[in-house]
Short mmCIF file of C-alpha atoms in Angstrom, two decimals:
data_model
loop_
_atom_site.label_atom_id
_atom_site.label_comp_id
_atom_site.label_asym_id
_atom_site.label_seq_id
_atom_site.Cartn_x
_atom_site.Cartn_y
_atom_site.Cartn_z
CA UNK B 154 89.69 77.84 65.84
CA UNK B 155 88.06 80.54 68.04
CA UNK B 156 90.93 82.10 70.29
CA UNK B 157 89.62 82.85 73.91
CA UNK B 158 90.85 86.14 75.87
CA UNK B 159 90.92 86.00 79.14
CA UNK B 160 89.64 89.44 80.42
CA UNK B 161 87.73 92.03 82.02
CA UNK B 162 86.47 95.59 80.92
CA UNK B 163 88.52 97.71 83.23
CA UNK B 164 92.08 96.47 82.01
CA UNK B 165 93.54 98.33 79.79
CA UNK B 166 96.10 95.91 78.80
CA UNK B 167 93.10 93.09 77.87
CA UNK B 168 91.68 96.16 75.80
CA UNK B 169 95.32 96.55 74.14
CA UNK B 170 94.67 92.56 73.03
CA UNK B 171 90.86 92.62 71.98
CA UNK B 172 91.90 95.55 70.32
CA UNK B 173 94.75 94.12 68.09
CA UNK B 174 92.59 90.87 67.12
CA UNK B 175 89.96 93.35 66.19
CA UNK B 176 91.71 95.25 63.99
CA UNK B 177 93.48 92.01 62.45
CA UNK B 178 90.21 90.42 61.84
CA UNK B 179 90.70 87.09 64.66
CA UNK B 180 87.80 85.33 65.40
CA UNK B 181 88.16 85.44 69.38
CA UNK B 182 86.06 85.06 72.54
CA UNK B 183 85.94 87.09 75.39
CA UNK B 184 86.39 84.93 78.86
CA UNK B 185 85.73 87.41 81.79
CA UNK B 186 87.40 87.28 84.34
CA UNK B 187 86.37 88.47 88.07
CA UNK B 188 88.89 90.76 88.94
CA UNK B 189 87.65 92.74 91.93
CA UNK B 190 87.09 89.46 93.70
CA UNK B 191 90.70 88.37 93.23
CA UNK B 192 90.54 85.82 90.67
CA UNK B 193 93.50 86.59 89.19
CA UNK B 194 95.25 86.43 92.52
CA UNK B 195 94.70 82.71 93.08
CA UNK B 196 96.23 79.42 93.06
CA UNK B 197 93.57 77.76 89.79
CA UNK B 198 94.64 81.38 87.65
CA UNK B 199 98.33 81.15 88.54
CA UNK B 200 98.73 77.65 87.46
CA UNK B 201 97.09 79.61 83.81
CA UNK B 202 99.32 82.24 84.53
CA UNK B 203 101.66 82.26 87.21
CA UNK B 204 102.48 86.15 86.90
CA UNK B 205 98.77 86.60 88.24
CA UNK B 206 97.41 88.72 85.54
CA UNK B 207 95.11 89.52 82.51
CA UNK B 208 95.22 89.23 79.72
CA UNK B 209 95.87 85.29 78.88
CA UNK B 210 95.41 84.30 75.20
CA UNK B 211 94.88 80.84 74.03
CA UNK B 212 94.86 79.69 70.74
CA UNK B 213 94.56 75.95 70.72
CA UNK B 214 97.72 74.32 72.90
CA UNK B 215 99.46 78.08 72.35
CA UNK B 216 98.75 79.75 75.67
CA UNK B 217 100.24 83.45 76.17
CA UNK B 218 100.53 85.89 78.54
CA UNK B 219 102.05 89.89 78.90
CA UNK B 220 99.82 92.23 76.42
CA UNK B 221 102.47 92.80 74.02
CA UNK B 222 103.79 89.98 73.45
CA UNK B 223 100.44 88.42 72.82
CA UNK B 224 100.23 91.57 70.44
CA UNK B 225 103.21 90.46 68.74
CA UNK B 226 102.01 86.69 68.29
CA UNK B 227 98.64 88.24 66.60
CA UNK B 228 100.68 90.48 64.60
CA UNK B 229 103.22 87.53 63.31
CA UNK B 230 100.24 85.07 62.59
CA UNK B 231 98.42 86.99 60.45
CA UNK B 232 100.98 89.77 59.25
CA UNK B 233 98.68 92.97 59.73
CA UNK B 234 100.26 95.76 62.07
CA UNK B 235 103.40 95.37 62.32
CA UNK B 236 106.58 97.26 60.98
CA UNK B 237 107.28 96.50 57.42
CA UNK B 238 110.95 95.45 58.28
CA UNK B 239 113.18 94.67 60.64
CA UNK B 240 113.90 98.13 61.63
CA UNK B 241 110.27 98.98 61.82
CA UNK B 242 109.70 95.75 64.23
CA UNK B 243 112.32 97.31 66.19
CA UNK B 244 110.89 100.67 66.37
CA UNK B 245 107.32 99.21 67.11
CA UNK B 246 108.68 96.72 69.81
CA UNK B 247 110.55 99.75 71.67
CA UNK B 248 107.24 101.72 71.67
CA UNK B 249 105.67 98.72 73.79
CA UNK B 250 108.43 98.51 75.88
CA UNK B 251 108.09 102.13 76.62
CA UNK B 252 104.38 101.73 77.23
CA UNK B 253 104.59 99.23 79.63
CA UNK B 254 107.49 100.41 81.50
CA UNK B 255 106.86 104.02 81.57
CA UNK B 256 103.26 104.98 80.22
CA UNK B 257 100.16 102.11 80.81
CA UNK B 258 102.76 101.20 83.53
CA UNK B 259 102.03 104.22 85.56
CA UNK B 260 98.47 104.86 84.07
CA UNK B 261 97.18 101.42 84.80
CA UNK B 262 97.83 101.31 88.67
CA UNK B 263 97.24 105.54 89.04
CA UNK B 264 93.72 105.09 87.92
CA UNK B 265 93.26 101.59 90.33
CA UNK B 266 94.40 103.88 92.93
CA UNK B 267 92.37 106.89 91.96
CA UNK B 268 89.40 104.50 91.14
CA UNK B 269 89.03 100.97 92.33
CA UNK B 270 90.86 101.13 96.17
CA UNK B 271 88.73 101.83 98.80
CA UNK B 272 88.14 105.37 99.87
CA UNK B 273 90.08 105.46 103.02
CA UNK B 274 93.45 103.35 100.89
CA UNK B 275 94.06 106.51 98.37
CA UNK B 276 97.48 108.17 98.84
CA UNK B 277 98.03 111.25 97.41
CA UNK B 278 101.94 111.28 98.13
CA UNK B 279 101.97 108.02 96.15
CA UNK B 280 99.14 109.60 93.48
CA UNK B 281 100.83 112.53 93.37
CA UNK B 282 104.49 110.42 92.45
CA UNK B 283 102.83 108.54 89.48
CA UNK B 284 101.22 111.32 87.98
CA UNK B 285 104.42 112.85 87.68
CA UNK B 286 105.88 109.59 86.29
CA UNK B 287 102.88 109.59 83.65
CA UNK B 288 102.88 112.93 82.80
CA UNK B 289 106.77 112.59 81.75
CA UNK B 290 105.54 109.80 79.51
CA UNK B 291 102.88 111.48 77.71
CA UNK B 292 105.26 114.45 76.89
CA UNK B 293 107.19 111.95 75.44
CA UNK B 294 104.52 111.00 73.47
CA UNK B 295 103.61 114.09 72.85
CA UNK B 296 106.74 115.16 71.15
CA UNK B 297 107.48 111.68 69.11
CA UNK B 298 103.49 112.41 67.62
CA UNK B 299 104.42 115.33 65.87
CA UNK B 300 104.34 115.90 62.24
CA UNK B 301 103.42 111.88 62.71
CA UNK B 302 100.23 110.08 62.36
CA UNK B 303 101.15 107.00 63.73
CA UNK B 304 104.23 105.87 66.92
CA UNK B 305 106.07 103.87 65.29
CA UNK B 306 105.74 103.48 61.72
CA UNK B 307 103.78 104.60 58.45
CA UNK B 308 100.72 102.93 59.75
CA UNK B 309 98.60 102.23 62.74
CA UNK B 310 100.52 99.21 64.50
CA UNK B 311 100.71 97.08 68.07
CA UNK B 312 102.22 100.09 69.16
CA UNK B 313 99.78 102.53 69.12
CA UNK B 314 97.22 99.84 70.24
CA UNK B 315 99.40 99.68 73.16
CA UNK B 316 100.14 103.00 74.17
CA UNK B 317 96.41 104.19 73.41
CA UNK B 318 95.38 100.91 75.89
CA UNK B 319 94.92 103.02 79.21
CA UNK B 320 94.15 106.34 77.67
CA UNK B 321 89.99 106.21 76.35
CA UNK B 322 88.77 105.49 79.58
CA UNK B 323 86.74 107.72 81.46
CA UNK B 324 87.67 107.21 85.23
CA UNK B 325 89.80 110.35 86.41
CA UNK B 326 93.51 109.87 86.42
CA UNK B 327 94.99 113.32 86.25
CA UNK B 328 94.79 112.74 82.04
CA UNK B 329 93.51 115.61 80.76
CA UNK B 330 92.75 115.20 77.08
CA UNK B 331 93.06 118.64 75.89
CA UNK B 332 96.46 119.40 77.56
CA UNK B 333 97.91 116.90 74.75
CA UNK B 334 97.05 117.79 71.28
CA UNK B 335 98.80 115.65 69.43
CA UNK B 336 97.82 112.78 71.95
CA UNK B 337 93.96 114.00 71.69
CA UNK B 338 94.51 113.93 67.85
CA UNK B 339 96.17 110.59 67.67
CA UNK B 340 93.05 108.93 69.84
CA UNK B 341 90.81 110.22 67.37
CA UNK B 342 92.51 108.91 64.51
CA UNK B 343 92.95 105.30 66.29
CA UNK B 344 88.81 105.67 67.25
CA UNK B 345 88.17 106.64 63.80
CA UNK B 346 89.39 103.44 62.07
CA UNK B 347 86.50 100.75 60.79
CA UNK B 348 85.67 98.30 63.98
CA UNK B 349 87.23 99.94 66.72
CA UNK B 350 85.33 99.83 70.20
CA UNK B 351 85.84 101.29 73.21
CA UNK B 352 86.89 98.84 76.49
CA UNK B 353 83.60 99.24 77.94
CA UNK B 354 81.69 97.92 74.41
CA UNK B 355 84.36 95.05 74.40
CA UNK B 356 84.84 93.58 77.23
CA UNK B 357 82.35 92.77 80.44
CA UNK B 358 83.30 95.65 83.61
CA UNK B 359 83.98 93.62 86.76
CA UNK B 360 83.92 96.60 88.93
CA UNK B 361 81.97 97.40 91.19
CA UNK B 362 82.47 93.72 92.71
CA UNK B 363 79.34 91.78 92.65
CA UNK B 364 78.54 90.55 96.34
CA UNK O 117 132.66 97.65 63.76
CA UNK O 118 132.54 98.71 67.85
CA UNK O 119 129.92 99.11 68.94
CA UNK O 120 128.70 102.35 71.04
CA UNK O 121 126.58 101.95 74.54
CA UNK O 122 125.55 105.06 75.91
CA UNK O 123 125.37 104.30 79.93
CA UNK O 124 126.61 104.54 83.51
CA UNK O 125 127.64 102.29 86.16
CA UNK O 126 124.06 102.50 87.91
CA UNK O 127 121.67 102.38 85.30
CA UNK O 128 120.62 98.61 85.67
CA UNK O 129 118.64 99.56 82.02
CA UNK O 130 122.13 100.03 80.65
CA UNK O 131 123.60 97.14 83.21
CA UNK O 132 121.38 94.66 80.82
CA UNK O 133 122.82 95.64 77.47
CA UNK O 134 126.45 95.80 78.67
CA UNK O 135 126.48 92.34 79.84
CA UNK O 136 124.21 90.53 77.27
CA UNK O 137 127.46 92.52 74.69
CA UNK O 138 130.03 90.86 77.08
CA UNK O 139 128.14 87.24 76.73
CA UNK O 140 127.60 87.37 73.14
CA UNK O 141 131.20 88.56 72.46
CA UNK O 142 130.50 91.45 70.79
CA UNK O 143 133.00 94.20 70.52
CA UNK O 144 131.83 97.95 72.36
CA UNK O 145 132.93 100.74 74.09
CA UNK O 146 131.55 102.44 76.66
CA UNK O 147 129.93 106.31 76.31
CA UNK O 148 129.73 108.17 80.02
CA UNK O 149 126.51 109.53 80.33
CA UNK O 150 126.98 112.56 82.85
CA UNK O 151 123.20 111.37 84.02
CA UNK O 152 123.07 113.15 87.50
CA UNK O 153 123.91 116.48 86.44
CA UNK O 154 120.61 116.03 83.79
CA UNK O 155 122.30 115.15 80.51
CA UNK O 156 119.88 112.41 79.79
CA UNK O 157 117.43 115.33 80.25
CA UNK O 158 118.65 117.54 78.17
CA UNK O 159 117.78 118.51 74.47
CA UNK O 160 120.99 117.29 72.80
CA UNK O 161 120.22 113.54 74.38
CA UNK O 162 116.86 113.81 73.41
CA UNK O 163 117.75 114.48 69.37
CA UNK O 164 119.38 110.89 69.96
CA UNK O 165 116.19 109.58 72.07
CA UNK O 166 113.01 111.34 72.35
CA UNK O 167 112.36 108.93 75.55
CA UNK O 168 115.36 110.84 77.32
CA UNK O 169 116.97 107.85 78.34
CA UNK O 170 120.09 105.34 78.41
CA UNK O 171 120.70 102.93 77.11
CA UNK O 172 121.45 103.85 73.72
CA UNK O 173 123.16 101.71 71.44
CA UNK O 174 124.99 102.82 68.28
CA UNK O 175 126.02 99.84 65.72
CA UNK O 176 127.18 101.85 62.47
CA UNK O 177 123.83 103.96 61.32
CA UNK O 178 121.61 102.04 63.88
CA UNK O 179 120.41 103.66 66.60
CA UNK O 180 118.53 102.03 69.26
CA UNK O 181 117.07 102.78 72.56
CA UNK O 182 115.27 100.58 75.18
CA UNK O 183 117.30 98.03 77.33
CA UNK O 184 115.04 94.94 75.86
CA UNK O 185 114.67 96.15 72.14
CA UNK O 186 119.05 96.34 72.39
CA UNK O 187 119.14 92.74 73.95
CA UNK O 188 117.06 91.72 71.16
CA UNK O 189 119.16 93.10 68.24
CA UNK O 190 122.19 91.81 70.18
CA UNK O 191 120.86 88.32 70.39
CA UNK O 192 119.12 88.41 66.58
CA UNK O 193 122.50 89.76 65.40
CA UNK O 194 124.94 87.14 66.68
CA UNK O 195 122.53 83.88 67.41
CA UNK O 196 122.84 84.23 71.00
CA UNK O 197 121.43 84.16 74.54
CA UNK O 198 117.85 84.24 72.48
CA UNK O 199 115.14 81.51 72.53
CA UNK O 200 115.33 78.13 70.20
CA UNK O 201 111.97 77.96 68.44
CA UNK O 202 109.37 80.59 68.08
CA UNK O 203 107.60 79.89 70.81
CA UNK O 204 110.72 79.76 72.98
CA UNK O 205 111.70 83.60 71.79
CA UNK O 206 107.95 84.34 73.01
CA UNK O 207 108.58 82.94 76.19
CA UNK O 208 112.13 85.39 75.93
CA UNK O 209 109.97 87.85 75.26
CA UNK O 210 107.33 87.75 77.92
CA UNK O 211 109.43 87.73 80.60
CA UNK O 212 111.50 91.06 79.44
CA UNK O 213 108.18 92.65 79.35
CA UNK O 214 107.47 91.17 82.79
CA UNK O 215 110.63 92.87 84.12
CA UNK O 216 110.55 96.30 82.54
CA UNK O 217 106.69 96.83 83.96
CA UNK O 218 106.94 94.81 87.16
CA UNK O 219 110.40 93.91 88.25
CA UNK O 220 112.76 96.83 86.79
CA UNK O 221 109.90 99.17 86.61
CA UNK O 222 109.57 99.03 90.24
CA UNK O 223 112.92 98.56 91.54
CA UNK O 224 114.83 100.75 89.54
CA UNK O 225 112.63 103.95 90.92
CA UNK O 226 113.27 102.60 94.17
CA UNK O 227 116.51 102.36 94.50
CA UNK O 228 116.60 105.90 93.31
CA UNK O 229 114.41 107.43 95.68
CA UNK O 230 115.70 105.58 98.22
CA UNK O 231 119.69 106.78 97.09
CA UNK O 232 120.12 109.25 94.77
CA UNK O 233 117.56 111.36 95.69
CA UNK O 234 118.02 114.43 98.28
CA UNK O 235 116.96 113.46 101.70
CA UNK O 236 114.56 115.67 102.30
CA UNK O 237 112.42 114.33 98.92
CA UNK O 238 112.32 110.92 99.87
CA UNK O 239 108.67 109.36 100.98
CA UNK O 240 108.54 106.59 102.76
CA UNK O 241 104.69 106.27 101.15
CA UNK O 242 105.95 106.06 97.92
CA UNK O 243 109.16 103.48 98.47
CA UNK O 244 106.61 101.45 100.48
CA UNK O 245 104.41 101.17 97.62
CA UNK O 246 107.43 100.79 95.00
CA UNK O 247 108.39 97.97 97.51
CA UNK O 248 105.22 96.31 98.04
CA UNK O 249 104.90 96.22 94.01
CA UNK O 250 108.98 94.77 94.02
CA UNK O 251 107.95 92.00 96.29
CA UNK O 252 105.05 91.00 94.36
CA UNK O 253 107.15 90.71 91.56
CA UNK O 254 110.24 88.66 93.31
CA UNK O 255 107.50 86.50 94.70
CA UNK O 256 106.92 86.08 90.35
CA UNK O 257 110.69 85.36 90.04
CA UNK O 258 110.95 82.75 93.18
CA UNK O 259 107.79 80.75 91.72
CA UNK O 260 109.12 80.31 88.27
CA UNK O 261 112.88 79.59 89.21
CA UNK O 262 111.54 76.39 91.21
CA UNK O 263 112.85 73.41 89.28
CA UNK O 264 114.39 75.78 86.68
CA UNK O 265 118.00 77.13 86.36
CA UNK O 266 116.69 79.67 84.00
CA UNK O 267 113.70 81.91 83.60
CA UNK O 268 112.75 81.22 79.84
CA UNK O 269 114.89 78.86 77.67
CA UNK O 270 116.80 75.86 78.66
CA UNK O 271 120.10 77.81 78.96
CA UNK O 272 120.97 81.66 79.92
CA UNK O 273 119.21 84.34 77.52
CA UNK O 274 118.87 88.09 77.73
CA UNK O 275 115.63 87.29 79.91
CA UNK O 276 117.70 86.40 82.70
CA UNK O 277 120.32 89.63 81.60
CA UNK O 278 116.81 91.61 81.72
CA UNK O 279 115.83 90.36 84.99
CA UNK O 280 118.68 90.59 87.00
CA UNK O 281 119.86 93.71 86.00
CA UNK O 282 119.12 95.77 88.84
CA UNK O 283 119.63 92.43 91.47
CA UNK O 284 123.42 92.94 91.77
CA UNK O 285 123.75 96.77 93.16
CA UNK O 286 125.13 97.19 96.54
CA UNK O 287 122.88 100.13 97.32
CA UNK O 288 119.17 99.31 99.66
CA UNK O 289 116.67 99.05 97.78
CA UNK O 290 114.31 96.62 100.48
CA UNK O 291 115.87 93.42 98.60
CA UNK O 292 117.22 90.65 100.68
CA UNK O 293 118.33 88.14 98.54
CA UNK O 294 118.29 85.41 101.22
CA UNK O 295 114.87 86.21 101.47
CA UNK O 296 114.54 84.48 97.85
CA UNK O 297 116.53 81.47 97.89
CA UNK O 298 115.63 80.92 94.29
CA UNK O 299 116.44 84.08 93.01
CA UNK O 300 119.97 83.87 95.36
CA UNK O 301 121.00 80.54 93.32
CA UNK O 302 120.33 82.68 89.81
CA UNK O 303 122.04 85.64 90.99
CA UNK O 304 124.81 83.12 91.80
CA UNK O 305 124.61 81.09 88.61
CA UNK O 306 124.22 84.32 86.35
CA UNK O 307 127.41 85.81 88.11
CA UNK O 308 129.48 82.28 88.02
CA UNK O 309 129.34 82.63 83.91
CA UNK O 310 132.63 83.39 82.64
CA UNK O 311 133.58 86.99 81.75
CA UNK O 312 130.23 88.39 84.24
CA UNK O 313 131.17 91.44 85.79
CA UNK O 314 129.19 93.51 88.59
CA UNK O 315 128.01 96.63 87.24
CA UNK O 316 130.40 99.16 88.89
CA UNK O 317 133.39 97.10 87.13
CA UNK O 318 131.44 97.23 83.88
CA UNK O 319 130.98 100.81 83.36
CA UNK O 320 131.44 104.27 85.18
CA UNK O 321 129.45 105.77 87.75
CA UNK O 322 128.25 108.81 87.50
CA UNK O 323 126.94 109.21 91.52
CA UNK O 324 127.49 111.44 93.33
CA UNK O 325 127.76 114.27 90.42
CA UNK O 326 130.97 116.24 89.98
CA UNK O 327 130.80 119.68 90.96
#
């Protein structure tokens, strides 16, 4: 059966998803959803989701929500990238804890911010405060990439599909490419493997709002 | 063997892993992280984890980091505190992500700024917009507590240890809990769970530094 992914173009955390069933061959449906207009905000989405958010996956009665663990779930079903063991699992799941927490967690609302609020809404105290927080993670990421291909384990896995999610898009958000090496490298490799897209070829942009 | 947890008495990260050992009855000892004088910062900590962070837990030759990904082990190890079925450790699982990005993730960096940071660096931009995102999140919490007694599973799991973890601190961080009836009854019913104990009597603090 034909999984459907509830989703938009500008989320990085939908492109994390259609990413991962990509890459582990899932037949799957894009089901756009209007963002800018506050869909996911209200009462009919909550009852779908009542944390008010993209992605949702459902697969038959199975309906998910949170990026990674609806990585995980693809990952388990059809037993393509993942860690090999238990330890590997580990080391991939604490990757996607890291991204969500520290790295698309600061990305993903520094380039709404930067991007998507109206003109006269953008802070550059609060701007200013997740940069910071962002740039801490990719140092981190930085460092763990060297003498490494991959995050988290011999191969590509959910973990770098998660931490790349926020980082191919071409809105400003004080990521600079070139100031990260490794980072730069690592994108290329990811963008380099058979059937990857980027967000904008994947999924339907919802921004600017249509009136 | 005993266990290791690298932490401090107000690192709610650390807060989560100390009392989902105490629940599963798991044997550990406490490791003072010196964390306001930098030490998580330093280059010594970061041979142990690249992220620069507690918690970090040491079980023999295992090392892991991330508060979530060390509730996990925990409850994998000894059968506890985790989900029933599959799609109840999913359901676990979704709603540790949903605190480290959204609850946590927002109230942990506010209760920071808004304590343990000099006076003259606090914003009151950026701890309005940390507490606008904390609200939208406890509005998450109230929702899903109404009916429940517990977030995920039928009984307690290291969801709710996730969740709470930073609920229980004395210190203003624009939390009211009678504000959240819900989440008050929780806080109640986690705490009313023989052998809980508030952070502060769980491990040392480390604020204000030592000279």
């Amino acid at each position: 059966m034909t999984m459907k992914l509830y989703c938009f173009g500008e989320s990085g955390n939908a492109y994390k998803v259609a990413l991962t069933l990509g890459f582990a061959d899932v037949d799957w449906e894009p089901v756009h959803v209007d963002f800018f207009k506050g869909e996911t905000r209200g009462a009919e989405f909550r009852t779908l989701n009542v944390m008010g958010e993209v992605p949702v996956l459902i697969d038959g009665d199975t309906v998910l929500t949170q990026s990674a663990v609806i990585q995980d779930y693809i990952s388990s079903k059809t037993g393509k990238l993942g860690g090999q063991s238990a330890a590997e699992r580990r080391e991939v799941l604490r990757w996607m804890f890291f991204d969500n927490h520290k790295l698309s967690g600061q990305a993903g609302p520094l380039r709404f911010n930067m991007n998507f609020l109206p003109e006269d809404k953008r802070n550059a105290d609060i701007n200013g405060y997740l940069s910071m927080r962002l740039h801490s993670a990719l140092k981190v990421l930085e460092t763990q990439l060297d003498g490494r291909d991959w995050l988290a384990s011999s191969d590509v896995s959910i973990a770098d599909l998660a931490c790349c999610g926020y980082l191919y898009y071409p809105e400003a958000f004080t990521f600079d490419r070139a100031a990260y090496p490794r980072v730069d490298a690592w994108l290329d490799r990811i963008a380099a493997l058979p059937g990857w897209k980027h967000p904008y070829d994947l999924m339907t942009r919802a921004y600017p709002p249509a009136d």
